[in-house]
Amino acid sequence: MSDGGNTHIWDDDYFLWLHDQGVSSEAIMQFWDEVWNFHQTPFGKYRRNSHYRSLVPEDQVMTGWIKCESRKFIEESVASDEPFCLFASHHAPQNHDYLPEPYYSMYDPEEVAPPVNGTLTPELARIIASYAGKVSMLDKHVGDLVETLREQGLLENTIIVLTA
């Protein structure tokens, strides 16, 4: 992850990593074409909210991968005995990220409270339930990183900033 002053990773790194995990390029591209759900408007293309079940396990979705790369960076930084700063930018929950189990089924769309205007279509209920699942998944992965800091003896000397 660290290459002198070049310590960032890109979305492309995730897709290359997925390929290394045995997920075929064709499967990746087909799935992203479906998930991104591009729609043409007079102002260009946009992505609709998506609410898809993941084709890969939790540790292979982007949120899990970011956690693993962040954990690796923390452990490498501790081993180098140098001060470090980690900026982990998660796409979840307001993204096109797809949900693995148990998060996809964690919240029942039938039990979602209707919005203030009272209109709750089945699609909107699924989106709201999926969003809640994304929040739960992100919460778990951030908690795992906090635990990594604790295990490395860094938690008491670390500032954690969460932004949205």
PDB file of C-alpha atoms in Angstrom:
ATOM      1  CA  MET A   1       0.000   0.000   0.000  1.00  0.00           C
ATOM      2  CA  SER A   2       2.897   2.338   0.646  1.00  0.00           C
ATOM      3  CA  ASP A   3       5.239   3.339  -2.153  1.00  0.00           C
ATOM      4  CA  GLY A   4       7.266   6.236  -0.801  1.00  0.00           C
ATOM      5  CA  GLY A   5       4.940   9.221  -0.909  1.00  0.00           C
ATOM      6  CA  ASN A   6       2.370   7.269  -2.919  1.00  0.00           C
ATOM      7  CA  THR A   7       0.291   5.666  -0.187  1.00  0.00           C
ATOM      8  CA  HIS A   8      -3.124   5.674  -1.800  1.00  0.00           C
ATOM      9  CA  ILE A   9      -5.038   2.855  -3.429  1.00  0.00           C
ATOM     10  CA  TRP A  10      -7.644   3.176  -6.150  1.00  0.00           C
ATOM     11  CA  ASP A  11     -10.875   1.460  -7.183  1.00  0.00           C
ATOM     12  CA  ASP A  12      -8.837  -0.257  -9.896  1.00  0.00           C
ATOM     13  CA  ASP A  13      -6.746  -1.886  -7.165  1.00  0.00           C
ATOM     14  CA  TYR A  14      -9.932  -3.406  -5.766  1.00  0.00           C
ATOM     15  CA  PHE A  15     -10.949  -4.867  -9.115  1.00  0.00           C
ATOM     16  CA  LEU A  16      -7.451  -6.260  -9.706  1.00  0.00           C
ATOM     17  CA  TRP A  17      -7.551  -7.787  -6.222  1.00  0.00           C
ATOM     18  CA  LEU A  18     -10.978  -9.325  -6.937  1.00  0.00           C
ATOM     19  CA  HIS A  19      -9.549 -10.858 -10.091  1.00  0.00           C
ATOM     20  CA  ASP A  20      -6.644 -12.269  -8.036  1.00  0.00           C
ATOM     21  CA  GLN A  21      -9.250 -13.840  -5.730  1.00  0.00           C
ATOM     22  CA  GLY A  22     -10.592 -15.828  -8.673  1.00  0.00           C
ATOM     23  CA  VAL A  23     -13.514 -13.622  -9.678  1.00  0.00           C
ATOM     24  CA  SER A  24     -13.474 -13.472 -13.482  1.00  0.00           C
ATOM     25  CA  SER A  25     -13.216 -10.137 -15.275  1.00  0.00           C
ATOM     26  CA  GLU A  26     -16.365 -10.967 -17.235  1.00  0.00           C
ATOM     27  CA  ALA A  27     -18.318 -11.612 -14.041  1.00  0.00           C
ATOM     28  CA  ILE A  28     -17.062  -8.363 -12.527  1.00  0.00           C
ATOM     29  CA  MET A  29     -18.025  -6.295 -15.568  1.00  0.00           C
ATOM     30  CA  GLN A  30     -21.408  -7.966 -16.016  1.00  0.00           C
ATOM     31  CA  PHE A  31     -22.269  -7.439 -12.372  1.00  0.00           C
ATOM     32  CA  TRP A  32     -21.176  -3.792 -12.357  1.00  0.00           C
ATOM     33  CA  ASP A  33     -23.187  -3.115 -15.504  1.00  0.00           C
ATOM     34  CA  GLU A  34     -26.243  -4.393 -13.637  1.00  0.00           C
ATOM     35  CA  VAL A  35     -25.464  -2.767 -10.298  1.00  0.00           C
ATOM     36  CA  TRP A  36     -24.572   0.673 -11.573  1.00  0.00           C
ATOM     37  CA  ASN A  37     -27.899   0.734 -13.376  1.00  0.00           C
ATOM     38  CA  PHE A  38     -27.008   3.696 -15.563  1.00  0.00           C
ATOM     39  CA  HIS A  39     -29.870   5.820 -16.837  1.00  0.00           C
ATOM     40  CA  GLN A  40     -29.585   8.468 -19.512  1.00  0.00           C
ATOM     41  CA  THR A  41     -31.010  11.888 -18.685  1.00  0.00           C
ATOM     42  CA  PRO A  42     -30.818  15.206 -20.553  1.00  0.00           C
ATOM     43  CA  PHE A  43     -27.939  16.073 -18.197  1.00  0.00           C
ATOM     44  CA  GLY A  44     -25.963  12.863 -18.682  1.00  0.00           C
ATOM     45  CA  LYS A  45     -25.844   9.487 -17.009  1.00  0.00           C
ATOM     46  CA  TYR A  46     -26.547   8.814 -13.377  1.00  0.00           C
ATOM     47  CA  ARG A  47     -26.658   5.786 -11.128  1.00  0.00           C
ATOM     48  CA  ARG A  48     -29.835   4.876  -9.332  1.00  0.00           C
ATOM     49  CA  ASN A  49     -29.793   3.626  -5.789  1.00  0.00           C
ATOM     50  CA  SER A  50     -29.087  -0.055  -5.932  1.00  0.00           C
ATOM     51  CA  HIS A  51     -30.058  -2.808  -3.582  1.00  0.00           C
ATOM     52  CA  TYR A  52     -28.460  -5.991  -4.787  1.00  0.00           C
ATOM     53  CA  ARG A  53     -27.341  -9.112  -3.001  1.00  0.00           C
ATOM     54  CA  SER A  54     -23.598  -9.605  -3.321  1.00  0.00           C
ATOM     55  CA  LEU A  55     -22.166 -12.274  -5.575  1.00  0.00           C
ATOM     56  CA  VAL A  56     -19.025 -12.379  -3.419  1.00  0.00           C
ATOM     57  CA  PRO A  57     -18.612 -12.969   0.334  1.00  0.00           C
ATOM     58  CA  GLU A  58     -18.356 -10.174   2.905  1.00  0.00           C
ATOM     59  CA  ASP A  59     -14.566 -10.045   2.912  1.00  0.00           C
ATOM     60  CA  GLN A  60     -14.584  -9.474  -0.872  1.00  0.00           C
ATOM     61  CA  VAL A  61     -17.052  -6.584  -1.133  1.00  0.00           C
ATOM     62  CA  MET A  62     -15.390  -3.171  -1.333  1.00  0.00           C
ATOM     63  CA  THR A  63     -16.164  -2.304   2.311  1.00  0.00           C
ATOM     64  CA  GLY A  64     -14.499  -5.521   3.500  1.00  0.00           C
ATOM     65  CA  TRP A  65     -11.538  -4.990   1.193  1.00  0.00           C
ATOM     66  CA  ILE A  66     -11.003  -1.432   2.475  1.00  0.00           C
ATOM     67  CA  LYS A  67     -11.024  -2.789   6.034  1.00  0.00           C
ATOM     68  CA  CYS A  68      -8.464  -5.483   5.167  1.00  0.00           C
ATOM     69  CA  GLU A  69      -6.182  -3.007   3.360  1.00  0.00           C
ATOM     70  CA  SER A  70      -6.484  -0.565   6.272  1.00  0.00           C
ATOM     71  CA  ARG A  71      -5.670  -3.287   8.785  1.00  0.00           C
ATOM     72  CA  LYS A  72      -2.649  -4.291   6.723  1.00  0.00           C
ATOM     73  CA  PHE A  73      -1.496  -0.655   6.584  1.00  0.00           C
ATOM     74  CA  ILE A  74      -1.826  -0.307  10.378  1.00  0.00           C
ATOM     75  CA  GLU A  75       0.149  -3.495  11.005  1.00  0.00           C
ATOM     76  CA  GLU A  76       2.895  -2.489   8.530  1.00  0.00           C
ATOM     77  CA  SER A  77       3.096   0.978  10.079  1.00  0.00           C
ATOM     78  CA  VAL A  78       3.429  -0.467  13.586  1.00  0.00           C
ATOM     79  CA  ALA A  79       6.207  -2.763  12.365  1.00  0.00           C
ATOM     80  CA  SER A  80       8.070   0.218  10.864  1.00  0.00           C
ATOM     81  CA  ASP A  81       7.827   2.079  14.203  1.00  0.00           C
ATOM     82  CA  GLU A  82       7.074   5.316  12.315  1.00  0.00           C
ATOM     83  CA  PRO A  83       4.136   7.655  12.975  1.00  0.00           C
ATOM     84  CA  PHE A  84       1.361   7.293  10.429  1.00  0.00           C
ATOM     85  CA  CYS A  85      -1.962   8.662   9.305  1.00  0.00           C
ATOM     86  CA  LEU A  86      -4.622   6.423   7.810  1.00  0.00           C
ATOM     87  CA  PHE A  87      -7.468   7.910   5.795  1.00  0.00           C
ATOM     88  CA  ALA A  88      -9.891   5.107   4.935  1.00  0.00           C
ATOM     89  CA  SER A  89     -12.628   6.358   2.636  1.00  0.00           C
ATOM     90  CA  HIS A  90     -15.538   3.953   2.580  1.00  0.00           C
ATOM     91  CA  HIS A  91     -18.136   4.144  -0.158  1.00  0.00           C
ATOM     92  CA  ALA A  92     -20.832   2.650   2.053  1.00  0.00           C
ATOM     93  CA  PRO A  93     -23.530   3.334   2.887  1.00  0.00           C
ATOM     94  CA  GLN A  94     -24.479   5.884   0.211  1.00  0.00           C
ATOM     95  CA  ASN A  95     -23.171   4.015  -2.778  1.00  0.00           C
ATOM     96  CA  HIS A  96     -23.763   1.294  -5.285  1.00  0.00           C
ATOM     97  CA  ASP A  97     -22.096  -1.260  -3.023  1.00  0.00           C
ATOM     98  CA  TYR A  98     -23.833  -4.594  -3.044  1.00  0.00           C
ATOM     99  CA  LEU A  99     -24.669  -6.390   0.172  1.00  0.00           C
ATOM    100  CA  PRO A 100     -23.470  -9.783   1.338  1.00  0.00           C
ATOM    101  CA  GLU A 101     -25.399 -11.855   3.817  1.00  0.00           C
ATOM    102  CA  PRO A 102     -26.301 -11.422   6.617  1.00  0.00           C
ATOM    103  CA  TYR A 103     -26.663  -7.703   5.844  1.00  0.00           C
ATOM    104  CA  TYR A 104     -28.836  -8.103   2.741  1.00  0.00           C
ATOM    105  CA  SER A 105     -31.522  -9.895   4.762  1.00  0.00           C
ATOM    106  CA  MET A 106     -30.878  -8.157   8.093  1.00  0.00           C
ATOM    107  CA  TYR A 107     -33.735  -5.672   7.714  1.00  0.00           C
ATOM    108  CA  ASP A 108     -37.102  -6.768   6.373  1.00  0.00           C
ATOM    109  CA  PRO A 109     -38.546  -4.369   3.767  1.00  0.00           C
ATOM    110  CA  GLU A 110     -42.007  -5.288   5.052  1.00  0.00           C
ATOM    111  CA  GLU A 111     -41.114  -3.727   8.424  1.00  0.00           C
ATOM    112  CA  VAL A 112     -39.708  -0.447   7.078  1.00  0.00           C
ATOM    113  CA  ALA A 113     -41.552   2.615   8.367  1.00  0.00           C
ATOM    114  CA  PRO A 114     -43.071   4.713   5.594  1.00  0.00           C
ATOM    115  CA  PRO A 115     -41.534   8.109   4.820  1.00  0.00           C
ATOM    116  CA  VAL A 116     -43.182  11.297   6.052  1.00  0.00           C
ATOM    117  CA  ASN A 117     -45.212  11.662   2.855  1.00  0.00           C
ATOM    118  CA  GLY A 118     -46.630   8.183   3.447  1.00  0.00           C
ATOM    119  CA  THR A 119     -45.631   6.759   0.071  1.00  0.00           C
ATOM    120  CA  LEU A 120     -43.651   3.554   0.418  1.00  0.00           C
ATOM    121  CA  THR A 121     -43.334   1.493  -2.731  1.00  0.00           C
ATOM    122  CA  PRO A 122     -41.869  -2.019  -2.535  1.00  0.00           C
ATOM    123  CA  GLU A 123     -38.742  -0.760  -4.339  1.00  0.00           C
ATOM    124  CA  LEU A 124     -38.277   2.090  -1.854  1.00  0.00           C
ATOM    125  CA  ALA A 125     -38.784  -0.287   1.085  1.00  0.00           C
ATOM    126  CA  ARG A 126     -36.055  -2.575  -0.317  1.00  0.00           C
ATOM    127  CA  ILE A 127     -33.718   0.409  -0.788  1.00  0.00           C
ATOM    128  CA  ILE A 128     -34.284   1.612   2.796  1.00  0.00           C
ATOM    129  CA  ALA A 129     -33.762  -1.902   4.183  1.00  0.00           C
ATOM    130  CA  SER A 130     -30.583  -2.264   2.109  1.00  0.00           C
ATOM    131  CA  TYR A 131     -29.305   1.109   3.282  1.00  0.00           C
ATOM    132  CA  ALA A 132     -29.784   0.017   6.900  1.00  0.00           C
ATOM    133  CA  GLY A 133     -27.873  -3.177   6.088  1.00  0.00           C
ATOM    134  CA  LYS A 134     -25.034  -1.110   4.582  1.00  0.00           C
ATOM    135  CA  VAL A 135     -24.876   1.005   7.756  1.00  0.00           C
ATOM    136  CA  SER A 136     -24.679  -2.166   9.875  1.00  0.00           C
ATOM    137  CA  MET A 137     -21.946  -3.634   7.669  1.00  0.00           C
ATOM    138  CA  LEU A 138     -19.915  -0.417   7.787  1.00  0.00           C
ATOM    139  CA  ASP A 139     -20.355  -0.227  11.568  1.00  0.00           C
ATOM    140  CA  LYS A 140     -18.967  -3.743  11.931  1.00  0.00           C
ATOM    141  CA  HIS A 141     -15.953  -3.029   9.718  1.00  0.00           C
ATOM    142  CA  VAL A 142     -15.122   0.254  11.478  1.00  0.00           C
ATOM    143  CA  GLY A 143     -15.430  -1.637  14.770  1.00  0.00           C
ATOM    144  CA  ASP A 144     -12.992  -4.245  13.445  1.00  0.00           C
ATOM    145  CA  LEU A 145     -10.477  -1.482  12.671  1.00  0.00           C
ATOM    146  CA  VAL A 146     -10.897  -0.049  16.170  1.00  0.00           C
ATOM    147  CA  GLU A 147     -10.196  -3.539  17.513  1.00  0.00           C
ATOM    148  CA  THR A 148      -7.046  -3.724  15.353  1.00  0.00           C
ATOM    149  CA  LEU A 149      -5.875  -0.449  16.906  1.00  0.00           C
ATOM    150  CA  ARG A 150      -6.572  -1.898  20.372  1.00  0.00           C
ATOM    151  CA  GLU A 151      -4.668  -5.111  19.574  1.00  0.00           C
ATOM    152  CA  GLN A 152      -1.688  -3.076  18.339  1.00  0.00           C
ATOM    153  CA  GLY A 153      -1.692  -0.935  21.496  1.00  0.00           C
ATOM    154  CA  LEU A 154      -2.563   2.198  19.520  1.00  0.00           C
ATOM    155  CA  LEU A 155      -6.139   2.940  20.532  1.00  0.00           C
ATOM    156  CA  GLU A 156      -5.312   5.216  23.475  1.00  0.00           C
ATOM    157  CA  ASN A 157      -3.030   7.337  21.276  1.00  0.00           C
ATOM    158  CA  THR A 158      -5.257   7.532  18.192  1.00  0.00           C
ATOM    159  CA  ILE A 159      -7.697  10.137  16.971  1.00  0.00           C
ATOM    160  CA  ILE A 160     -10.576   8.655  14.977  1.00  0.00           C
ATOM    161  CA  VAL A 161     -12.622  11.034  12.839  1.00  0.00           C
ATOM    162  CA  LEU A 162     -15.755   9.834  11.056  1.00  0.00           C
ATOM    163  CA  THR A 163     -17.298  12.059   8.407  1.00  0.00           C
ATOM    164  CA  ALA A 164     -20.132  11.697   5.964  1.00  0.00           C
TER     165      ALA A 164
END
